Short mmCIF file of N, CA and C in Angstrom, two decimals:
data_model
loop_
_atom_site.label_atom_id
_atom_site.label_comp_id
_atom_site.label_asym_id
_atom_site.label_seq_id
_atom_site.Cartn_x
_atom_site.Cartn_y
_atom_site.Cartn_z
N UNK Q 1 13.39 -28.05 12.01
CA UNK Q 1 13.94 -26.70 12.54
C UNK Q 1 12.56 -25.91 12.16
N UNK Q 2 12.07 -25.14 13.42
CA UNK Q 2 11.05 -24.21 13.04
C UNK Q 2 11.68 -22.91 12.67
N UNK Q 3 10.81 -22.20 11.55
CA UNK Q 3 11.34 -21.25 10.99
C UNK Q 3 10.64 -19.95 11.70
N UNK Q 4 11.57 -19.03 12.08
CA UNK Q 4 11.25 -17.58 12.70
C UNK Q 4 10.20 -16.98 11.76
N UNK Q 5 9.13 -16.21 12.70
CA UNK Q 5 8.15 -15.49 11.92
C UNK Q 5 8.84 -13.95 12.03
N UNK Q 6 8.91 -13.44 10.76
CA UNK Q 6 9.36 -11.92 10.68
C UNK Q 6 8.33 -10.94 10.60
N UNK Q 7 7.70 -10.63 11.64
CA UNK Q 7 6.76 -9.52 11.96
C UNK Q 7 7.16 -8.57 12.83
N UNK Q 8 6.33 -7.44 12.61
CA UNK Q 8 6.32 -6.39 13.69
C UNK Q 8 5.09 -5.55 13.60
N UNK Q 9 4.72 -4.79 14.65
CA UNK Q 9 3.53 -3.78 14.62
C UNK Q 9 4.05 -2.56 14.90
N UNK Q 10 3.67 -1.49 14.03
CA UNK Q 10 4.15 -0.26 14.06
C UNK Q 10 2.77 0.97 14.15
N UNK Q 11 3.11 2.13 14.29
CA UNK Q 11 2.22 2.96 14.44
C UNK Q 11 2.21 3.84 13.58
N UNK Q 12 1.04 4.71 12.72
CA UNK Q 12 1.36 5.26 11.81
C UNK Q 12 1.63 7.01 12.40
N UNK Q 13 1.54 7.19 13.78
CA UNK Q 13 1.69 8.15 14.11
C UNK Q 13 3.33 8.49 14.46
N UNK Q 14 3.94 7.27 14.27
CA UNK Q 14 5.47 7.25 14.39
C UNK Q 14 6.13 7.45 13.00
N UNK Q 15 5.48 7.40 12.12
CA UNK Q 15 6.11 7.20 10.52
C UNK Q 15 6.52 8.78 10.31
N UNK Q 16 7.62 9.02 9.86
CA UNK Q 16 8.26 10.26 9.67
C UNK Q 16 7.87 10.70 8.25
N UNK Q 17 7.19 11.95 7.93
CA UNK Q 17 6.75 12.47 6.77
C UNK Q 17 8.13 12.78 6.14
N UNK Q 18 8.09 12.23 4.73
CA UNK Q 18 9.10 12.47 3.87
C UNK Q 18 8.67 13.12 2.53
N UNK Q 19 9.12 14.14 1.87
CA UNK Q 19 8.99 14.65 0.67
C UNK Q 19 8.86 14.00 -0.74
N UNK Q 20 8.04 14.26 -1.33
CA UNK Q 20 7.94 13.47 -2.79
C UNK Q 20 9.20 13.52 -3.24
N UNK Q 21 9.47 12.91 -4.22
CA UNK Q 21 10.67 13.21 -5.34
C UNK Q 21 10.66 14.44 -5.77
N UNK Q 22 9.56 14.96 -6.21
CA UNK Q 22 9.31 16.31 -6.87
C UNK Q 22 9.26 17.46 -6.16
N UNK Q 23 8.92 16.96 -4.43
CA UNK Q 23 8.97 18.17 -3.74
C UNK Q 23 7.43 18.75 -3.64
N UNK Q 24 6.30 18.15 -4.07
CA UNK Q 24 5.04 18.70 -4.14
C UNK Q 24 4.21 18.07 -3.39
N UNK Q 25 4.72 17.10 -2.50
CA UNK Q 25 3.80 16.22 -1.60
C UNK Q 25 4.46 15.77 -0.51
N UNK Q 26 3.78 14.87 0.35
CA UNK Q 26 4.32 14.28 1.53
C UNK Q 26 3.95 12.91 1.54
N UNK Q 27 4.70 11.88 1.83
CA UNK Q 27 4.38 10.38 2.02
C UNK Q 27 4.96 10.04 3.27
N UNK Q 28 4.46 8.92 3.69
CA UNK Q 28 5.34 8.21 5.03
C UNK Q 28 5.36 6.92 4.32
N UNK Q 29 6.50 6.18 4.79
CA UNK Q 29 6.85 4.82 4.15
C UNK Q 29 6.78 3.89 5.34
N UNK Q 30 5.92 2.74 5.02
CA UNK Q 30 5.72 1.82 5.83
C UNK Q 30 6.46 0.50 5.35
N UNK Q 31 6.99 0.28 4.25
CA UNK Q 31 8.16 -0.90 4.07
C UNK Q 31 8.79 -0.73 2.87
N UNK Q 32 9.87 -1.18 2.62
CA UNK Q 32 10.92 -1.06 1.47
C UNK Q 32 11.60 -2.33 1.29
N UNK Q 33 11.90 -2.42 0.28
CA UNK Q 33 12.73 -3.99 -0.12
C UNK Q 33 13.58 -3.69 -1.22
N UNK Q 34 14.76 -4.21 -1.57
CA UNK Q 34 15.83 -4.27 -2.33
C UNK Q 34 16.33 -5.62 -2.41
N UNK Q 35 16.10 -6.20 -3.76
CA UNK Q 35 17.05 -7.37 -3.96
C UNK Q 35 17.40 -7.32 -5.13
N UNK Q 36 18.22 -8.11 -5.75
CA UNK Q 36 18.44 -8.27 -7.31
C UNK Q 36 17.18 -8.52 -8.20
N UNK Q 37 16.88 -7.62 -8.93
CA UNK Q 37 15.82 -7.73 -9.79
C UNK Q 37 14.56 -7.02 -9.29
N UNK Q 38 14.40 -6.69 -8.19
CA UNK Q 38 13.12 -6.04 -7.67
C UNK Q 38 13.44 -5.28 -6.46
N UNK Q 39 12.95 -4.05 -6.79
CA UNK Q 39 12.88 -3.27 -5.73
C UNK Q 39 11.27 -2.65 -5.31
N UNK Q 40 10.80 -2.58 -4.15
CA UNK Q 40 9.40 -1.90 -3.82
C UNK Q 40 9.40 -1.36 -2.78
N UNK Q 41 8.48 -0.38 -2.73
CA UNK Q 41 8.31 0.39 -1.43
C UNK Q 41 6.55 0.35 -1.41
N UNK Q 42 6.09 0.53 -0.06
CA UNK Q 42 4.86 0.79 0.26
C UNK Q 42 4.77 2.01 1.34
N UNK Q 43 3.88 2.74 0.74
CA UNK Q 43 3.61 4.17 1.68
C UNK Q 43 2.23 4.68 1.51
N UNK Q 44 2.17 5.53 2.35
CA UNK Q 44 0.75 6.55 2.37
C UNK Q 44 1.20 8.17 2.15
N UNK Q 45 0.43 8.34 1.44
CA UNK Q 45 0.60 9.94 0.79
C UNK Q 45 -0.67 10.55 1.29
N UNK Q 46 -0.64 12.01 1.71
CA UNK Q 46 -1.80 12.62 1.72
C UNK Q 46 -1.79 13.79 0.66
N UNK Q 47 -2.85 13.66 0.10
CA UNK Q 47 -2.85 14.84 -1.20
C UNK Q 47 -3.95 15.92 -0.79
N UNK Q 48 -3.30 16.95 -0.48
CA UNK Q 48 -4.40 18.13 -0.38
C UNK Q 48 -4.79 19.17 -1.25
N UNK Q 49 -4.16 18.98 -2.45
CA UNK Q 49 -4.43 20.05 -3.35
C UNK Q 49 -4.01 19.30 -4.98
N UNK Q 50 -4.61 19.88 -5.79
CA UNK Q 50 -4.29 19.57 -7.38
C UNK Q 50 -2.73 19.48 -7.47
N UNK Q 51 -1.87 18.60 -8.00
CA UNK Q 51 -0.65 18.59 -8.13
C UNK Q 51 -0.06 17.79 -9.16
N UNK Q 52 1.29 17.57 -9.14
CA UNK Q 52 1.83 16.51 -10.11
C UNK Q 52 2.59 15.48 -9.58
N UNK Q 53 2.43 14.32 -9.87
CA UNK Q 53 3.00 13.27 -9.24
C UNK Q 53 4.48 13.10 -9.74
N UNK Q 54 5.34 12.65 -8.90
CA UNK Q 54 6.77 12.22 -9.28
C UNK Q 54 6.73 11.16 -10.47
N UNK Q 55 7.55 11.49 -11.24
CA UNK Q 55 8.01 10.46 -12.22
C UNK Q 55 9.03 9.45 -12.14
N UNK Q 56 8.78 8.03 -12.09
CA UNK Q 56 9.89 7.03 -11.67
C UNK Q 56 10.03 6.30 -12.83
N UNK Q 57 11.01 6.58 -13.86
CA UNK Q 57 11.13 5.53 -14.75
C UNK Q 57 11.26 3.91 -14.30
N UNK Q 58 10.59 3.13 -15.07
CA UNK Q 58 10.67 1.60 -14.69
C UNK Q 58 9.70 1.33 -13.73
N UNK Q 59 8.91 2.03 -13.11
CA UNK Q 59 8.27 1.83 -12.06
C UNK Q 59 6.82 1.56 -12.51
N UNK Q 60 6.29 0.71 -11.42
CA UNK Q 60 4.64 0.16 -11.58
C UNK Q 60 4.09 0.55 -10.41
N UNK Q 61 3.04 1.47 -10.42
CA UNK Q 61 2.45 1.75 -9.00
C UNK Q 61 1.11 0.93 -8.87
N UNK Q 62 0.58 1.03 -7.94
CA UNK Q 62 -0.92 0.44 -7.36
C UNK Q 62 -1.17 1.14 -6.15
N UNK Q 63 -2.28 1.83 -6.33
CA UNK Q 63 -2.98 2.79 -5.39
C UNK Q 63 -4.25 2.48 -4.87
N UNK Q 64 -4.63 2.92 -3.71
CA UNK Q 64 -5.95 2.81 -3.22
C UNK Q 64 -6.12 3.87 -2.31
N UNK Q 65 -7.41 4.80 -2.69
CA UNK Q 65 -7.92 5.75 -1.80
C UNK Q 65 -8.44 5.35 -0.49
N UNK Q 66 -7.91 5.84 0.60
CA UNK Q 66 -8.17 5.53 1.87
C UNK Q 66 -9.30 6.32 2.38
N UNK Q 67 -9.19 7.50 2.06
CA UNK Q 67 -9.93 8.70 2.68
C UNK Q 67 -10.17 9.80 1.67
N UNK Q 68 -11.27 10.35 1.40
CA UNK Q 68 -11.67 11.19 0.57
C UNK Q 68 -12.38 10.46 -0.61
N UNK Q 69 -12.63 11.49 -1.76
CA UNK Q 69 -13.33 11.02 -2.85
C UNK Q 69 -12.62 10.21 -3.89
N UNK Q 70 -11.33 10.71 -4.17
CA UNK Q 70 -10.91 10.16 -5.13
C UNK Q 70 -9.72 11.21 -5.82
N UNK Q 71 -9.04 10.56 -6.84
CA UNK Q 71 -8.10 11.47 -7.56
C UNK Q 71 -8.18 10.99 -9.32
N UNK Q 72 -8.06 12.10 -9.69
CA UNK Q 72 -8.21 11.91 -11.39
C UNK Q 72 -7.04 12.26 -11.78
N UNK Q 73 -6.21 11.28 -12.53
CA UNK Q 73 -4.90 11.38 -12.90
C UNK Q 73 -5.04 11.55 -14.56
N UNK Q 74 -4.15 12.49 -15.06
CA UNK Q 74 -4.01 12.63 -16.39
C UNK Q 74 -2.59 13.02 -17.07
N UNK Q 75 -2.12 12.28 -17.99
CA UNK Q 75 -1.10 12.39 -18.74
C UNK Q 75 -1.42 12.21 -20.20
N UNK Q 76 -1.12 13.54 -21.09
CA UNK Q 76 -1.45 13.33 -22.31
C UNK Q 76 -2.87 13.20 -22.67
N UNK Q 77 -2.92 11.82 -23.18
CA UNK Q 77 -4.41 11.44 -23.57
C UNK Q 77 -4.80 10.41 -22.57
N UNK Q 78 -3.76 10.09 -21.73
CA UNK Q 78 -4.23 8.80 -20.74
C UNK Q 78 -5.04 9.35 -19.46
N UNK Q 79 -5.70 8.67 -18.99
CA UNK Q 79 -6.55 9.01 -17.91
C UNK Q 79 -6.60 8.03 -16.76
N UNK Q 80 -6.71 8.18 -15.42
CA UNK Q 80 -6.71 7.02 -14.62
C UNK Q 80 -7.64 7.85 -13.40
N UNK Q 81 -8.53 6.84 -12.91
CA UNK Q 81 -9.38 7.50 -11.85
C UNK Q 81 -9.01 6.63 -10.60
N UNK Q 82 -8.29 7.27 -9.25
CA UNK Q 82 -8.21 6.44 -8.00
C UNK Q 82 -9.55 6.74 -7.30
N UNK Q 83 -10.17 5.40 -6.94
CA UNK Q 83 -11.36 5.68 -6.34
C UNK Q 83 -11.12 5.11 -5.01
N UNK Q 84 -12.23 5.48 -4.18
CA UNK Q 84 -11.92 4.65 -2.77
C UNK Q 84 -12.26 3.50 -2.48
N UNK Q 85 -11.20 2.69 -1.95
CA UNK Q 85 -11.48 1.35 -1.60
C UNK Q 85 -11.15 0.46 -2.83
N UNK Q 86 -10.82 0.93 -3.92
CA UNK Q 86 -10.37 0.16 -5.30
C UNK Q 86 -8.90 0.29 -5.64
N UNK Q 87 -8.21 -1.00 -5.78
CA UNK Q 87 -7.00 -0.96 -6.10
C UNK Q 87 -6.80 -0.49 -7.57
N UNK Q 88 -6.05 0.50 -7.89
CA UNK Q 88 -5.76 0.66 -9.42
C UNK Q 88 -4.30 0.59 -9.68
N UNK Q 89 -3.90 -0.05 -10.83
CA UNK Q 89 -2.47 -0.13 -11.34
C UNK Q 89 -2.19 0.83 -12.39
N UNK Q 90 -1.29 1.49 -12.37
CA UNK Q 90 -0.92 2.27 -13.53
C UNK Q 90 0.62 2.49 -13.52
N UNK Q 91 1.09 3.29 -14.62
CA UNK Q 91 2.38 3.55 -14.87
C UNK Q 91 3.10 4.34 -14.38
N UNK Q 92 4.05 4.29 -13.32
CA UNK Q 92 4.44 5.20 -12.63
C UNK Q 92 5.99 5.84 -13.25
N UNK Q 93 6.08 5.71 -14.42
CA UNK Q 93 7.08 6.40 -15.18
C UNK Q 93 6.55 7.60 -15.76
N UNK Q 94 5.18 7.84 -15.85
CA UNK Q 94 4.63 9.02 -16.16
C UNK Q 94 4.22 9.97 -15.31
N UNK Q 95 4.67 11.26 -15.72
CA UNK Q 95 4.39 12.71 -14.83
C UNK Q 95 2.93 12.94 -14.78
N UNK Q 96 2.19 12.14 -14.12
CA UNK Q 96 0.87 12.36 -14.11
C UNK Q 96 0.39 13.78 -13.45
N UNK Q 97 -0.68 14.35 -13.72
CA UNK Q 97 -1.29 15.42 -13.22
C UNK Q 97 -2.33 14.97 -12.28
N UNK Q 98 -2.30 15.24 -10.99
CA UNK Q 98 -3.43 14.74 -10.33
C UNK Q 98 -4.31 16.04 -9.57
N UNK Q 99 -5.55 15.44 -10.09
CA UNK Q 99 -6.79 16.50 -9.61
C UNK Q 99 -7.53 15.80 -8.46
N UNK Q 100 -8.11 16.32 -7.67
CA UNK Q 100 -8.67 16.04 -6.42
C UNK Q 100 -10.14 15.91 -6.86
N UNK Q 101 -10.70 14.69 -6.61
CA UNK Q 101 -12.20 14.73 -7.04
C UNK Q 101 -13.20 15.66 -6.31
N UNK Q 102 -12.64 15.74 -5.09
CA UNK Q 102 -13.62 16.67 -4.24
C UNK Q 102 -12.78 17.42 -3.03
N UNK Q 103 -11.91 16.62 -2.29
CA UNK Q 103 -11.08 17.11 -1.28
C UNK Q 103 -9.99 16.48 -0.84
N UNK Q 104 -9.20 16.47 -0.02
CA UNK Q 104 -8.22 16.11 0.60
C UNK Q 104 -8.37 14.56 0.62
N UNK Q 105 -7.35 13.71 0.12
CA UNK Q 105 -7.24 12.14 0.15
C UNK Q 105 -6.05 11.70 0.87
N UNK Q 106 -6.26 10.54 1.27
CA UNK Q 106 -5.31 9.77 1.93
C UNK Q 106 -4.95 8.47 0.88
N UNK Q 107 -3.89 8.45 0.14
CA UNK Q 107 -3.93 7.14 -0.62
C UNK Q 107 -2.79 6.09 -0.17
N UNK Q 108 -2.97 4.78 -0.48
CA UNK Q 108 -2.03 3.86 -0.04
C UNK Q 108 -1.22 3.59 -1.20
N UNK Q 109 -0.24 3.28 -1.38
CA UNK Q 109 0.66 3.23 -2.69
C UNK Q 109 1.53 1.83 -2.40
N UNK Q 110 1.88 1.26 -3.41
CA UNK Q 110 2.70 0.21 -3.62
C UNK Q 110 3.44 0.79 -5.02
N UNK Q 111 4.89 0.68 -5.02
CA UNK Q 111 5.73 1.03 -5.93
C UNK Q 111 6.63 -0.06 -6.39
N UNK Q 112 6.66 -0.70 -7.59
CA UNK Q 112 7.63 -1.67 -7.60
C UNK Q 112 8.69 -1.12 -8.92
N UNK Q 113 9.81 -1.57 -8.90
CA UNK Q 113 10.80 -1.33 -9.89
C UNK Q 113 11.51 -2.58 -10.28
N UNK Q 114 10.60 -3.64 -11.24
CA UNK Q 114 11.29 -4.80 -11.45
C UNK Q 114 12.22 -4.63 -12.73
N UNK Q 115 13.24 -5.48 -12.64
CA UNK Q 115 14.47 -5.15 -13.71
C UNK Q 115 13.84 -5.77 -15.08
N UNK Q 116 12.86 -6.82 -14.98
CA UNK Q 116 12.37 -7.23 -16.11
C UNK Q 116 10.78 -7.27 -15.96
N UNK Q 117 10.04 -7.63 -17.03
CA UNK Q 117 8.50 -7.71 -16.77
C UNK Q 117 8.12 -9.09 -16.04
N UNK Q 118 9.08 -9.95 -16.38
CA UNK Q 118 9.07 -11.28 -15.54
C UNK Q 118 9.17 -11.09 -14.04
N UNK Q 119 9.68 -10.27 -13.64
CA UNK Q 119 9.92 -9.89 -12.37
C UNK Q 119 8.98 -8.98 -11.34
N UNK Q 120 7.96 -8.65 -12.32
CA UNK Q 120 6.90 -7.82 -11.72
C UNK Q 120 5.91 -8.66 -10.78
N UNK Q 121 5.97 -8.13 -9.54
CA UNK Q 121 5.15 -8.84 -8.52
C UNK Q 121 3.62 -8.68 -8.82
N UNK Q 122 2.86 -9.62 -7.94
CA UNK Q 122 1.47 -9.47 -8.01
C UNK Q 122 1.35 -8.70 -6.50
N UNK Q 123 0.44 -7.92 -6.86
CA UNK Q 123 0.10 -6.95 -5.55
C UNK Q 123 -1.50 -7.29 -5.53
N UNK Q 124 -1.68 -7.20 -4.00
CA UNK Q 124 -3.18 -7.45 -3.72
C UNK Q 124 -3.40 -6.17 -2.60
N UNK Q 125 -4.50 -5.55 -2.81
CA UNK Q 125 -4.62 -4.60 -1.91
C UNK Q 125 -6.18 -4.43 -1.76
N UNK Q 126 -6.92 -4.54 -0.51
CA UNK Q 126 -8.29 -4.77 -0.48
C UNK Q 126 -8.65 -4.33 1.03
N UNK Q 127 -9.95 -3.62 1.24
CA UNK Q 127 -10.71 -3.61 2.53
C UNK Q 127 -11.25 -5.04 2.93
N UNK Q 128 -10.92 -5.10 4.30
CA UNK Q 128 -11.47 -6.64 4.67
C UNK Q 128 -12.17 -6.37 6.13
N UNK Q 129 -13.10 -7.07 6.29
CA UNK Q 129 -13.77 -7.21 7.69
C UNK Q 129 -13.23 -8.47 8.47
N UNK Q 130 -13.18 -9.38 7.53
CA UNK Q 130 -12.71 -10.91 7.89
C UNK Q 130 -12.31 -11.54 6.80
N UNK Q 131 -10.91 -12.17 7.15
CA UNK Q 131 -10.66 -12.69 5.77
C UNK Q 131 -9.35 -13.85 6.59
N UNK Q 132 -9.20 -15.05 5.70
CA UNK Q 132 -8.22 -15.91 6.15
C UNK Q 132 -7.35 -15.83 4.58
N UNK Q 133 -6.03 -15.60 4.93
CA UNK Q 133 -5.17 -15.44 3.92
C UNK Q 133 -4.04 -16.62 3.94
N UNK Q 134 -3.76 -17.58 3.09
CA UNK Q 134 -2.92 -18.64 3.32
C UNK Q 134 -1.70 -18.51 2.27
N UNK Q 135 -2.04 -17.94 1.24
CA UNK Q 135 -0.96 -17.73 0.26
C UNK Q 135 0.51 -17.08 0.55
N UNK Q 136 1.55 -17.92 0.26
CA UNK Q 136 2.80 -17.16 0.76
C UNK Q 136 2.81 -15.88 -0.10
N UNK Q 137 3.84 -15.04 0.55
CA UNK Q 137 3.94 -13.65 0.05
C UNK Q 137 5.34 -13.07 0.56
N UNK Q 138 5.79 -12.18 -0.27
CA UNK Q 138 7.07 -11.61 0.00
C UNK Q 138 6.85 -10.56 1.29
N UNK Q 139 5.88 -9.93 1.36
CA UNK Q 139 5.33 -8.98 2.27
C UNK Q 139 3.91 -9.13 2.47
N UNK Q 140 3.33 -8.91 3.78
CA UNK Q 140 1.94 -8.78 4.05
C UNK Q 140 1.84 -7.43 4.89
N UNK Q 141 1.01 -6.88 4.81
CA UNK Q 141 0.59 -5.73 5.82
C UNK Q 141 -0.96 -5.41 5.70
N UNK Q 142 -1.34 -5.23 7.24
CA UNK Q 142 -2.39 -5.08 7.67
C UNK Q 142 -2.52 -3.67 8.53
N UNK Q 143 -3.23 -2.85 7.63
CA UNK Q 143 -3.46 -1.50 8.12
C UNK Q 143 -4.88 -1.43 8.84
N UNK Q 144 -4.64 -1.03 10.04
CA UNK Q 144 -6.05 -0.61 11.05
C UNK Q 144 -5.95 0.53 10.83
N UNK Q 145 -6.61 1.31 9.74
CA UNK Q 145 -6.90 2.73 9.48
C UNK Q 145 -8.11 3.42 10.10
N UNK Q 146 -9.08 2.59 10.26
CA UNK Q 146 -10.25 2.94 10.53
C UNK Q 146 -10.72 2.59 11.81
N UNK Q 147 -10.25 1.72 12.69
CA UNK Q 147 -10.77 1.12 13.66
C UNK Q 147 -9.91 -0.04 14.06
N UNK Q 148 -9.92 -0.81 15.23
CA UNK Q 148 -9.05 -1.91 15.73
C UNK Q 148 -9.25 -3.09 14.98
N UNK Q 149 -8.08 -3.90 14.79
CA UNK Q 149 -8.34 -5.28 14.01
C UNK Q 149 -7.38 -6.28 14.67
N UNK Q 150 -7.97 -7.39 14.62
CA UNK Q 150 -7.05 -8.68 15.62
C UNK Q 150 -6.37 -9.40 14.11
N UNK Q 151 -5.33 -9.78 14.56
CA UNK Q 151 -4.64 -10.75 13.46
C UNK Q 151 -4.14 -12.03 14.26
N UNK Q 152 -4.26 -13.19 13.64
CA UNK Q 152 -3.92 -14.40 14.12
C UNK Q 152 -3.05 -15.10 13.26
N UNK Q 153 -1.71 -15.51 13.78
CA UNK Q 153 -0.74 -16.14 13.10
C UNK Q 153 -0.22 -17.05 13.74
N UNK Q 154 -0.31 -18.26 13.39
CA UNK Q 154 -0.05 -19.58 14.13
C UNK Q 154 -0.59 -19.65 15.51
N UNK Q 155 0.22 -19.34 16.62
CA UNK Q 155 -0.81 -19.52 18.10
C UNK Q 155 -0.77 -17.93 18.30
N UNK Q 156 -0.57 -17.27 17.56
CA UNK Q 156 -0.27 -15.86 18.26
C UNK Q 156 -1.67 -14.96 17.87
N UNK Q 157 -2.03 -14.12 18.65
CA UNK Q 157 -3.36 -13.28 18.19
C UNK Q 157 -2.56 -11.66 18.63
N UNK Q 158 -2.47 -10.81 17.67
CA UNK Q 158 -1.91 -9.64 17.60
C UNK Q 158 -3.02 -8.76 17.42
N UNK Q 159 -3.19 -7.72 18.67
CA UNK Q 159 -4.39 -6.59 18.56
C UNK Q 159 -3.81 -5.41 17.97
N UNK Q 160 -4.41 -4.85 16.87
CA UNK Q 160 -3.78 -3.98 16.29
C UNK Q 160 -4.85 -2.64 16.47
N UNK Q 161 -4.19 -1.78 17.35
CA UNK Q 161 -5.51 -0.35 17.64
C UNK Q 161 -5.54 0.27 16.34
N UNK Q 162 -6.59 1.32 16.21
CA UNK Q 162 -6.58 1.98 15.03
C UNK Q 162 -5.67 3.05 14.95
N UNK Q 163 -5.13 2.98 13.76
CA UNK Q 163 -3.72 3.83 13.39
C UNK Q 163 -2.73 3.06 13.60
N UNK Q 164 -2.55 1.94 13.65
CA UNK Q 164 -1.48 1.14 13.87
C UNK Q 164 -1.63 -0.20 12.53
N UNK Q 165 -0.33 -0.95 12.32
CA UNK Q 165 -0.23 -1.59 11.14
C UNK Q 165 0.70 -3.01 11.76
N UNK Q 166 0.31 -4.08 10.99
CA UNK Q 166 1.24 -5.20 11.07
C UNK Q 166 1.90 -5.57 9.74
N UNK Q 167 3.12 -5.70 9.95
CA UNK Q 167 4.09 -5.88 8.71
C UNK Q 167 4.68 -7.31 8.98
N UNK Q 168 4.83 -8.21 7.78
CA UNK Q 168 5.04 -9.37 7.94
C UNK Q 168 5.99 -9.49 6.64
N UNK Q 169 7.28 -9.92 6.73
CA UNK Q 169 8.12 -10.15 5.62
C UNK Q 169 8.32 -11.82 5.26
N UNK Q 170 8.43 -12.25 4.08
CA UNK Q 170 8.42 -13.61 3.89
C UNK Q 170 7.55 -14.26 4.55
N UNK Q 171 6.30 -14.12 4.36
CA UNK Q 171 5.35 -14.49 4.93
C UNK Q 171 4.72 -15.87 4.26
N UNK Q 172 4.79 -16.82 5.26
CA UNK Q 172 4.30 -18.56 4.67
C UNK Q 172 3.27 -19.09 5.53
N UNK Q 173 3.14 -18.47 6.69
CA UNK Q 173 2.10 -19.04 7.75
C UNK Q 173 0.74 -18.45 7.37
N UNK Q 174 -0.42 -19.15 7.45
CA UNK Q 174 -1.76 -18.39 7.19
C UNK Q 174 -2.05 -17.43 8.17
N UNK Q 175 -2.98 -16.73 7.73
CA UNK Q 175 -2.98 -15.08 8.37
C UNK Q 175 -4.71 -14.92 8.56
N UNK Q 176 -4.88 -14.84 9.58
CA UNK Q 176 -6.55 -14.66 9.94
C UNK Q 176 -6.79 -13.22 10.59
N UNK Q 177 -7.56 -12.51 9.83
CA UNK Q 177 -7.90 -11.07 10.22
C UNK Q 177 -9.25 -10.86 10.59
N UNK Q 178 -9.68 -10.41 11.70
CA UNK Q 178 -10.78 -9.72 12.25
C UNK Q 178 -10.84 -8.29 12.43
N UNK Q 179 -11.61 -7.60 11.71
CA UNK Q 179 -11.58 -6.13 11.98
C UNK Q 179 -13.02 -5.50 12.32
N UNK Q 180 -13.28 -4.59 12.86
CA UNK Q 180 -14.43 -3.97 13.07
C UNK Q 180 -15.14 -3.52 11.85
N UNK Q 181 -16.42 -2.70 12.16
CA UNK Q 181 -17.35 -2.56 11.16
C UNK Q 181 -16.62 -1.84 9.78
N UNK Q 182 -15.86 -0.98 10.19
CA UNK Q 182 -15.23 -0.22 8.86
C UNK Q 182 -14.06 -0.97 8.49
N UNK Q 183 -13.73 -1.90 9.13
CA UNK Q 183 -12.53 -2.71 8.27
C UNK Q 183 -11.17 -2.45 8.33
N UNK Q 184 -10.23 -3.35 7.83
CA UNK Q 184 -8.93 -2.97 7.74
C UNK Q 184 -8.51 -3.01 6.28
N UNK Q 185 -7.25 -2.62 6.04
CA UNK Q 185 -6.95 -2.61 4.70
C UNK Q 185 -5.67 -3.73 4.68
N UNK Q 186 -5.49 -4.73 3.43
CA UNK Q 186 -4.81 -5.92 3.40
C UNK Q 186 -4.06 -5.69 2.26
N UNK Q 187 -2.83 -5.74 2.61
CA UNK Q 187 -1.70 -5.81 1.22
C UNK Q 187 -0.71 -6.69 1.24
N UNK Q 188 -0.59 -7.15 0.02
CA UNK Q 188 0.37 -8.20 -0.10
C UNK Q 188 1.23 -8.24 -1.55
N UNK Q 189 2.51 -8.34 -1.45
CA UNK Q 189 3.11 -8.38 -2.55
C UNK Q 189 3.77 -9.72 -2.60
N UNK Q 190 3.21 -10.54 -3.63
CA UNK Q 190 3.30 -12.11 -3.92
C UNK Q 190 4.56 -12.24 -4.69
#
């Protein structure tokens, strides 16, 4: 019996802005999941001023700056620098103070809430121009944030316009991506 592929294409412009838990910023949710032992969320945040991050006990965060120069996070003696194009993992339970390196930034975030450390997912987040991904994943996301991207799954070719994304859940089939010179962003929760 053939397995149905669970995927869809969305437009960033159609995502509704949601306030942060602390009310000091705005985010747009791309994907959410809840199962026994693990909850996660993938979202885009726009940070236009120095601010405080919301604290989520039990949360692990992964972030990548998509636009702007970066964000410097500080909590007591701890520092984390979120840099353009680089995935950074940090503790989501801490109430980080966020200072913009230069100007407004757009940040891609994955937030996971594992019931135990053994349930912590592997997260992949990277800019790609061309890639073939064959590993299974709970979720795969291709974000065409800077230009168009083509995605090939099985016999299907899916064209993503700039400002759109492909979301695939329970991914088992190989995925090939081909983006323009500015690339696309690939995210996987394994």
